[in-house]
Amino acid sequence: MPELPEVETTVRGLSRVLDGRRIASVEARRPDLRRPLPVDLGQRLTGARVIHLHRRAKYGLIDTDRGDTLIFHLGMSGRWRINPSEIEKHDHLLIRTDDGTRLALNDPRRFGSLDLVPTAQLAEWPPLAALGPEPLDLTAQELRRRLNGRSASIKLLLLNQGIVAGLGNIYVCEALYRARIHPNRPGGSLSLDRLKRLVPAIKDVIQEAIDAGGSTLRDFASPEGELGYFSNSFAVYGREGLACGCGGTVRRIVQGGRSTFYCARCQR
DNA sequence: AGATATTCCTGGAGGC
DNA sequence: TGCCTCCAGGAATATC
């Protein structure tokens, strides 16, 4: 499931083939993903030159010299394929550049999105404006301020993109494990000392995953198609019933309708 | 306002 | 083998 590290890996991969290139053609093969695609997507992108690619939380941002930014979100199952040998089922958007590179955005579950926003108005675009800080920029003091007064579990609060932006289920589970914090702890009750364990744990797990080129669960592949390998490094995620290094056993509970994996012995 | 539940979608896994 | 049910999950939306 693409979280921040997978999106970062995707943006870096796309950057290698898109940065500086002119978009020769755009083909939307269906009118919507989770939302309708911009009706003028092809018209506004065709002929534009890509001048910068970047990322905010789990959004990939492609700036063009026409003053527009193409914003993609990979949802649950989205991935970009570069120079695919053939069009596959669920290739919803096709882009060809002036040097003949072909890109296909493939998203079977269609939880992803595509938007086109004037670059000058990016900061005010509601989905971006609502985001909390990047986890790699976070401090314990800032997180404490954002958790202050919140009674919901730290697990669910870390999934809230308005508090910290870019974390998903996998990396929240892994970060809480590394910080030895029980996922059910009310977020507002965590001491500054515990947040001083948690914030570096978040940064470490995110950075390690970026360095590993993104993890792969079922359906993530970096744009070139090679699989990331961080999933081999999960300490708790998807490991229900297996042993923790402390001698405890990894448990699975459901919070907010989604699975949380943790060790009840070392996470308190 | 915050907490909680529901919704979207497909493919893969597991049961029988 | 085939049919069925369940599950995965990000974020918008609805409801209390």
CSV table of C-alpha atoms (C1' of nucleotides) in Angstrom, one decimal:
chain,number,residue,atom,x,y,z
A,1,MET,CA,0.0,0.0,0.0
A,2,PRO,CA,1.7,3.2,-1.1
A,3,GLU,CA,2.6,5.2,2.0
A,4,LEU,CA,5.0,8.1,2.1
A,5,PRO,CA,8.1,6.1,1.3
A,6,GLU,CA,6.5,4.4,-1.7
A,7,VAL,CA,5.3,7.7,-3.1
A,8,GLU,CA,8.7,9.2,-2.6
A,9,THR,CA,10.2,6.3,-4.5
A,10,THR,CA,7.7,6.7,-7.2
A,11,VAL,CA,8.3,10.4,-7.6
A,12,ARG,CA,12.1,9.8,-7.8
A,13,GLY,CA,11.5,7.1,-10.4
A,14,LEU,CA,9.2,9.3,-12.5
A,15,SER,CA,11.6,12.2,-12.1
A,16,ARG,CA,14.2,10.4,-14.0
A,17,VAL,CA,12.1,10.1,-17.1
A,18,LEU,CA,9.8,13.1,-16.9
A,19,ASP,CA,11.8,16.0,-15.6
A,20,GLY,CA,12.4,18.4,-18.4
A,21,ARG,CA,10.3,16.4,-20.9
A,22,ARG,CA,7.4,17.8,-22.9
A,23,ILE,CA,4.2,15.9,-22.7
A,24,ALA,CA,3.3,14.7,-26.2
A,25,SER,CA,0.0,13.0,-25.5
A,26,VAL,CA,-2.4,12.1,-22.7
A,27,GLU,CA,-5.1,9.5,-22.8
A,28,ALA,CA,-7.6,9.0,-20.0
A,29,ARG,CA,-9.0,5.6,-20.5
A,30,ARG,CA,-11.9,6.1,-18.0
A,31,PRO,CA,-13.5,9.3,-16.7
A,32,ASP,CA,-12.8,8.8,-13.0
A,33,LEU,CA,-10.8,7.1,-10.3
A,34,ARG,CA,-12.2,7.7,-6.9
A,35,ARG,CA,-13.3,11.1,-8.2
A,36,PRO,CA,-13.9,12.4,-11.7
A,37,LEU,CA,-10.8,13.2,-13.6
A,38,PRO,CA,-10.4,16.9,-14.7
A,39,VAL,CA,-12.3,17.1,-17.9
A,40,ASP,CA,-9.6,19.3,-19.5
A,41,LEU,CA,-6.7,17.1,-18.3
A,42,GLY,CA,-5.5,16.2,-21.7
A,43,GLN,CA,-5.9,19.7,-23.1
A,44,ARG,CA,-4.0,21.3,-20.3
A,45,LEU,CA,-1.2,18.8,-20.2
A,46,THR,CA,-0.6,18.1,-23.8
A,47,GLY,CA,2.4,20.2,-25.0
A,48,ALA,CA,3.3,21.3,-21.5
A,49,ARG,CA,6.9,20.7,-20.3
A,50,VAL,CA,7.5,19.1,-16.9
A,51,ILE,CA,9.7,21.4,-14.8
A,52,HIS,CA,9.7,19.8,-11.4
A,53,LEU,CA,8.5,16.7,-9.5
A,54,HIS,CA,8.0,16.6,-5.8
A,55,ARG,CA,5.9,15.1,-3.0
A,56,ARG,CA,3.7,16.2,-0.2
A,57,ALA,CA,2.6,13.5,2.2
A,58,LYS,CA,1.2,10.7,-0.1
A,59,TYR,CA,0.6,13.0,-3.0
A,60,GLY,CA,2.9,13.1,-6.0
A,61,LEU,CA,3.2,16.6,-7.6
A,62,ILE,CA,4.2,17.2,-11.2
A,63,ASP,CA,4.7,20.9,-12.1
A,64,THR,CA,4.5,22.0,-15.7
A,65,ASP,CA,5.6,25.2,-17.5
A,66,ARG,CA,2.0,26.0,-18.2
A,67,GLY,CA,1.4,26.9,-14.5
A,68,ASP,CA,-0.4,23.7,-13.7
A,69,THR,CA,0.5,20.9,-11.3
A,70,LEU,CA,-0.7,17.4,-11.9
A,71,ILE,CA,-1.4,15.8,-8.5
A,72,PHE,CA,-1.6,12.1,-8.2
A,73,HIS,CA,-2.5,9.9,-5.2
A,74,LEU,CA,-1.9,6.2,-5.5
A,75,GLY,CA,-4.7,5.2,-3.0
A,76,MET,CA,-4.4,1.5,-2.1
A,77,SER,CA,-3.2,-0.1,-5.3
A,78,GLY,CA,-1.9,2.6,-7.6
A,79,ARG,CA,1.4,2.5,-9.4
A,80,TRP,CA,3.1,4.1,-12.4
A,81,ARG,CA,4.5,1.8,-15.1
A,82,ILE,CA,7.3,3.1,-17.3
A,83,ASN,CA,7.4,1.9,-20.9
A,84,PRO,CA,5.1,-1.1,-20.3
A,85,SER,CA,5.3,-3.7,-23.0
A,86,GLU,CA,1.6,-3.6,-23.4
A,87,ILE,CA,-1.5,-1.9,-22.0
A,88,GLU,CA,-2.9,-3.9,-19.1
A,89,LYS,CA,-6.2,-4.0,-17.4
A,90,HIS,CA,-6.6,-1.0,-15.0
A,91,ASP,CA,-4.1,1.2,-16.9
A,92,HIS,CA,-6.4,4.3,-16.5
A,93,LEU,CA,-4.1,7.1,-17.7
A,94,LEU,CA,-1.5,6.9,-20.5
A,95,ILE,CA,1.1,9.7,-21.0
A,96,ARG,CA,3.7,9.9,-23.8
A,97,THR,CA,6.6,12.3,-23.7
A,98,ASP,CA,8.5,14.0,-26.5
A,99,ASP,CA,11.3,11.4,-26.3
A,100,GLY,CA,8.9,8.5,-26.7
A,101,THR,CA,8.7,7.5,-23.1
A,102,ARG,CA,5.4,6.0,-22.2
A,103,LEU,CA,3.8,6.1,-18.7
A,104,ALA,CA,0.8,4.2,-17.5
A,105,LEU,CA,-1.0,4.8,-14.2
A,106,ASN,CA,-2.4,1.5,-13.1
A,107,ASP,CA,-4.8,1.3,-10.2
A,108,PRO,CA,-7.1,-1.8,-9.9
A,109,ARG,CA,-9.0,-0.6,-6.9
A,110,ARG,CA,-9.3,3.0,-8.1
A,111,PHE,CA,-8.8,4.5,-4.6
A,112,GLY,CA,-6.3,6.9,-6.2
A,113,SER,CA,-7.0,10.3,-7.6
A,114,LEU,CA,-5.7,12.7,-10.3
A,115,ASP,CA,-6.1,16.5,-10.0
A,116,LEU,CA,-4.8,19.5,-11.9
A,117,VAL,CA,-4.3,22.6,-9.9
A,118,PRO,CA,-2.6,25.9,-10.7
A,119,THR,CA,0.9,25.7,-9.2
A,120,ALA,CA,0.5,29.1,-7.6
A,121,GLN,CA,-2.6,27.8,-5.7
A,122,LEU,CA,-1.2,24.5,-4.5
A,123,ALA,CA,-0.9,25.5,-0.9
A,124,GLU,CA,-4.6,26.5,-0.8
A,125,TRP,CA,-5.8,23.4,-2.5
A,126,PRO,CA,-8.0,21.9,0.3
A,127,PRO,CA,-6.6,18.4,0.4
A,128,LEU,CA,-3.1,19.8,0.8
A,129,ALA,CA,-4.0,22.7,3.0
A,130,ALA,CA,-5.5,20.2,5.5
A,131,LEU,CA,-2.3,18.2,6.0
A,132,GLY,CA,-0.2,18.2,9.1
A,133,PRO,CA,3.6,18.4,9.0
A,134,GLU,CA,5.8,16.0,7.1
A,135,PRO,CA,7.0,13.2,9.5
A,136,LEU,CA,10.6,13.8,8.6
A,137,ASP,CA,10.2,17.5,9.8
A,138,LEU,CA,8.3,16.6,13.0
A,139,THR,CA,9.6,17.4,16.5
A,140,ALA,CA,8.4,15.8,19.8
A,141,GLN,CA,7.2,19.3,20.9
A,142,GLU,CA,5.2,19.8,17.8
A,143,LEU,CA,3.6,16.4,18.0
A,144,ARG,CA,2.7,16.9,21.6
A,145,ARG,CA,1.0,20.2,20.7
A,146,ARG,CA,-1.0,18.4,18.0
A,147,LEU,CA,-2.0,15.5,20.3
A,148,ASN,CA,-2.9,17.8,23.2
A,149,GLY,CA,-6.4,17.1,24.5
A,150,ARG,CA,-7.1,14.2,22.1
A,151,SER,CA,-8.5,11.1,23.7
A,152,ALA,CA,-8.4,8.9,20.6
A,153,SER,CA,-5.8,6.2,20.4
A,154,ILE,CA,-2.3,7.1,19.3
A,155,LYS,CA,-2.6,4.6,16.5
A,156,LEU,CA,-5.6,6.4,15.0
A,157,LEU,CA,-4.2,9.8,15.6
A,158,LEU,CA,-1.0,9.0,13.7
A,159,LEU,CA,-3.1,7.8,10.8
A,160,ASN,CA,-4.9,11.2,10.8
A,161,GLN,CA,-3.3,13.1,8.0
A,162,GLY,CA,-4.1,16.4,9.6
A,163,ILE,CA,-1.9,15.6,12.6
A,164,VAL,CA,1.0,14.1,10.7
A,165,ALA,CA,0.9,13.7,7.0
A,166,GLY,CA,2.0,10.6,5.1
A,167,LEU,CA,1.9,7.8,7.6
A,168,GLY,CA,-0.3,4.7,6.8
A,169,ASN,CA,-1.2,1.6,8.7
A,170,ILE,CA,2.1,-0.2,8.1
A,171,TYR,CA,4.5,2.5,9.2
A,172,VAL,CA,2.4,3.5,12.2
A,173,CYS,CA,2.4,0.0,13.5
A,174,GLU,CA,6.2,-0.3,13.0
A,175,ALA,CA,6.9,3.1,14.6
A,176,LEU,CA,4.8,2.4,17.7
A,177,TYR,CA,6.6,-0.9,18.0
A,178,ARG,CA,10.0,0.7,17.8
A,179,ALA,CA,9.0,3.3,20.4
A,180,ARG,CA,7.5,0.6,22.6
A,181,ILE,CA,4.2,2.4,22.9
A,182,HIS,CA,0.9,0.5,23.1
A,183,PRO,CA,-1.4,1.4,20.1
A,184,ASN,CA,-4.4,1.9,22.4
A,185,ARG,CA,-2.8,4.7,24.5
A,186,PRO,CA,-4.8,7.9,24.3
A,187,GLY,CA,-2.7,10.2,22.1
A,188,GLY,CA,-3.1,13.2,24.5
A,189,SER,CA,-1.8,11.2,27.4
A,190,LEU,CA,1.7,10.5,26.1
A,191,SER,CA,4.5,12.2,28.0
A,192,LEU,CA,7.0,14.3,26.2
A,193,ASP,CA,9.6,11.6,27.0
A,194,ARG,CA,7.6,9.0,25.2
A,195,LEU,CA,7.1,11.3,22.2
A,196,LYS,CA,10.8,11.8,22.2
A,197,ARG,CA,11.0,8.1,21.5
A,198,LEU,CA,8.1,8.1,19.1
A,199,VAL,CA,9.2,10.9,16.8
A,200,PRO,CA,12.7,9.4,16.1
A,201,ALA,CA,11.1,6.0,15.6
A,202,ILE,CA,8.7,7.5,13.0
A,203,LYS,CA,11.6,9.2,11.2
A,204,ASP,CA,13.8,6.1,11.3
A,205,VAL,CA,11.2,3.7,9.9
A,206,ILE,CA,10.2,6.2,7.2
A,207,GLN,CA,13.8,7.0,6.2
A,208,GLU,CA,14.8,3.3,6.2
A,209,ALA,CA,11.9,2.5,3.9
A,210,ILE,CA,12.8,5.3,1.6
A,211,ASP,CA,16.3,4.1,1.5
A,212,ALA,CA,15.1,0.6,0.8
A,213,GLY,CA,13.1,1.9,-2.2
A,214,GLY,CA,9.8,1.5,-0.7
A,215,SER,CA,8.2,-1.6,0.7
A,216,THR,CA,6.0,-3.9,-1.2
A,217,LEU,CA,3.0,-5.6,0.2
A,218,ARG,CA,0.8,-7.1,-2.5
A,219,ASP,CA,0.7,-4.5,-5.2
A,220,PHE,CA,3.4,-1.9,-4.9
A,221,ALA,CA,6.1,-1.7,-7.5
A,222,SER,CA,8.4,1.2,-8.1
A,223,PRO,CA,7.8,2.8,-11.5
A,224,GLU,CA,10.4,0.7,-13.3
A,225,GLY,CA,8.8,-2.4,-12.0
A,226,GLU,CA,11.3,-3.7,-9.5
A,227,LEU,CA,9.9,-4.5,-6.2
A,228,GLY,CA,11.0,-2.8,-3.0
A,229,TYR,CA,12.2,-5.0,-0.3
A,230,PHE,CA,11.4,-3.2,3.0
A,231,SER,CA,8.5,-5.6,3.6
A,232,ASN,CA,11.1,-8.1,4.7
A,233,SER,CA,12.0,-5.8,7.5
A,234,PHE,CA,8.6,-5.5,9.2
A,235,ALA,CA,8.9,-6.3,12.9
A,236,VAL,CA,5.1,-6.6,13.6
A,237,TYR,CA,3.0,-5.7,10.5
A,238,GLY,CA,1.3,-8.8,9.2
A,239,ARG,CA,3.1,-11.0,11.7
A,240,GLU,CA,0.2,-12.0,14.0
A,241,GLY,CA,1.1,-15.0,16.1
A,242,LEU,CA,4.8,-14.8,15.4
A,243,ALA,CA,7.4,-14.2,18.0
A,244,CYS,CA,8.7,-10.7,18.9
A,245,GLY,CA,12.3,-10.4,19.7
A,246,CYS,CA,11.5,-9.8,23.3
A,247,GLY,CA,10.0,-13.3,23.7
A,248,GLY,CA,6.4,-12.0,23.4
A,249,THR,CA,3.9,-12.7,20.6
A,250,VAL,CA,2.7,-10.3,18.0
A,251,ARG,CA,-1.0,-9.7,18.4
A,252,ARG,CA,-3.6,-8.2,16.0
A,253,ILE,CA,-6.4,-6.0,17.2
A,254,VAL,CA,-8.8,-3.8,15.2
A,255,GLN,CA,-8.9,-0.1,15.7
A,256,GLY,CA,-11.1,2.2,13.6
A,257,GLY,CA,-11.9,-0.8,11.4
A,258,ARG,CA,-8.3,-1.6,10.5
A,259,SER,CA,-5.8,-4.0,11.8
A,260,THR,CA,-3.1,-3.0,14.3
A,261,PHE,CA,-0.2,-5.3,14.9
A,262,TYR,CA,1.8,-5.0,18.2
A,263,CYS,CA,3.6,-6.8,20.9
A,264,ALA,CA,1.7,-6.7,24.1
A,265,ARG,CA,4.9,-7.5,26.1
A,266,CYS,CA,7.2,-4.7,24.9
A,267,GLN,CA,4.6,-2.0,23.9
A,268,ARG,CA,3.0,-0.3,26.9
B,1,DA,C1',-15.2,19.8,17.6
B,2,DG,C1',-14.0,15.3,18.1
B,3,DA,C1',-15.0,10.4,17.8
B,4,DT,C1',-16.9,6.7,15.2
B,5,DA,C1',-18.9,4.3,11.3
B,6,DT,C1',-19.6,3.9,6.4
B,7,DT,C1',-18.4,4.1,1.7
B,8,DC,C1',-15.8,3.5,-2.6
B,9,DC,C1',-13.1,-0.8,-5.5
B,10,DT,C1',-10.8,-5.2,-7.0
B,11,DG,C1',-8.2,-9.2,-6.3
B,12,DG,C1',-6.4,-12.6,-3.4
B,13,DA,C1',-7.1,-15.9,0.3
B,14,DG,C1',-9.5,-19.3,2.6
B,15,DG,C1',-13.6,-22.3,3.5
B,16,DC,C1',-16.4,-25.9,1.9
C,1,DT,C1',-12.2,-27.0,-9.6
C,2,DG,C1',-15.6,-23.5,-8.4
C,3,DC,C1',-18.4,-20.6,-5.8
C,4,DC,C1',-18.9,-18.0,-1.8
C,5,DT,C1',-17.5,-14.7,1.9
C,6,DC,C1',-14.2,-12.0,3.9
C,7,DC,C1',-10.4,-8.9,3.9
C,8,DA,C1',-6.9,-5.3,2.6
C,9,DG,C1',-6.8,0.0,3.1
C,10,DG,C1',-6.8,6.2,2.2
C,11,DA,C1',-9.6,9.6,2.7
C,12,DA,C1',-14.1,11.7,2.0
C,13,DT,C1',-18.5,11.8,4.0
C,14,DA,C1',-22.1,11.1,7.3
C,15,DT,C1',-23.8,10.6,12.0
C,16,DC,C1',-23.8,11.1,16.7
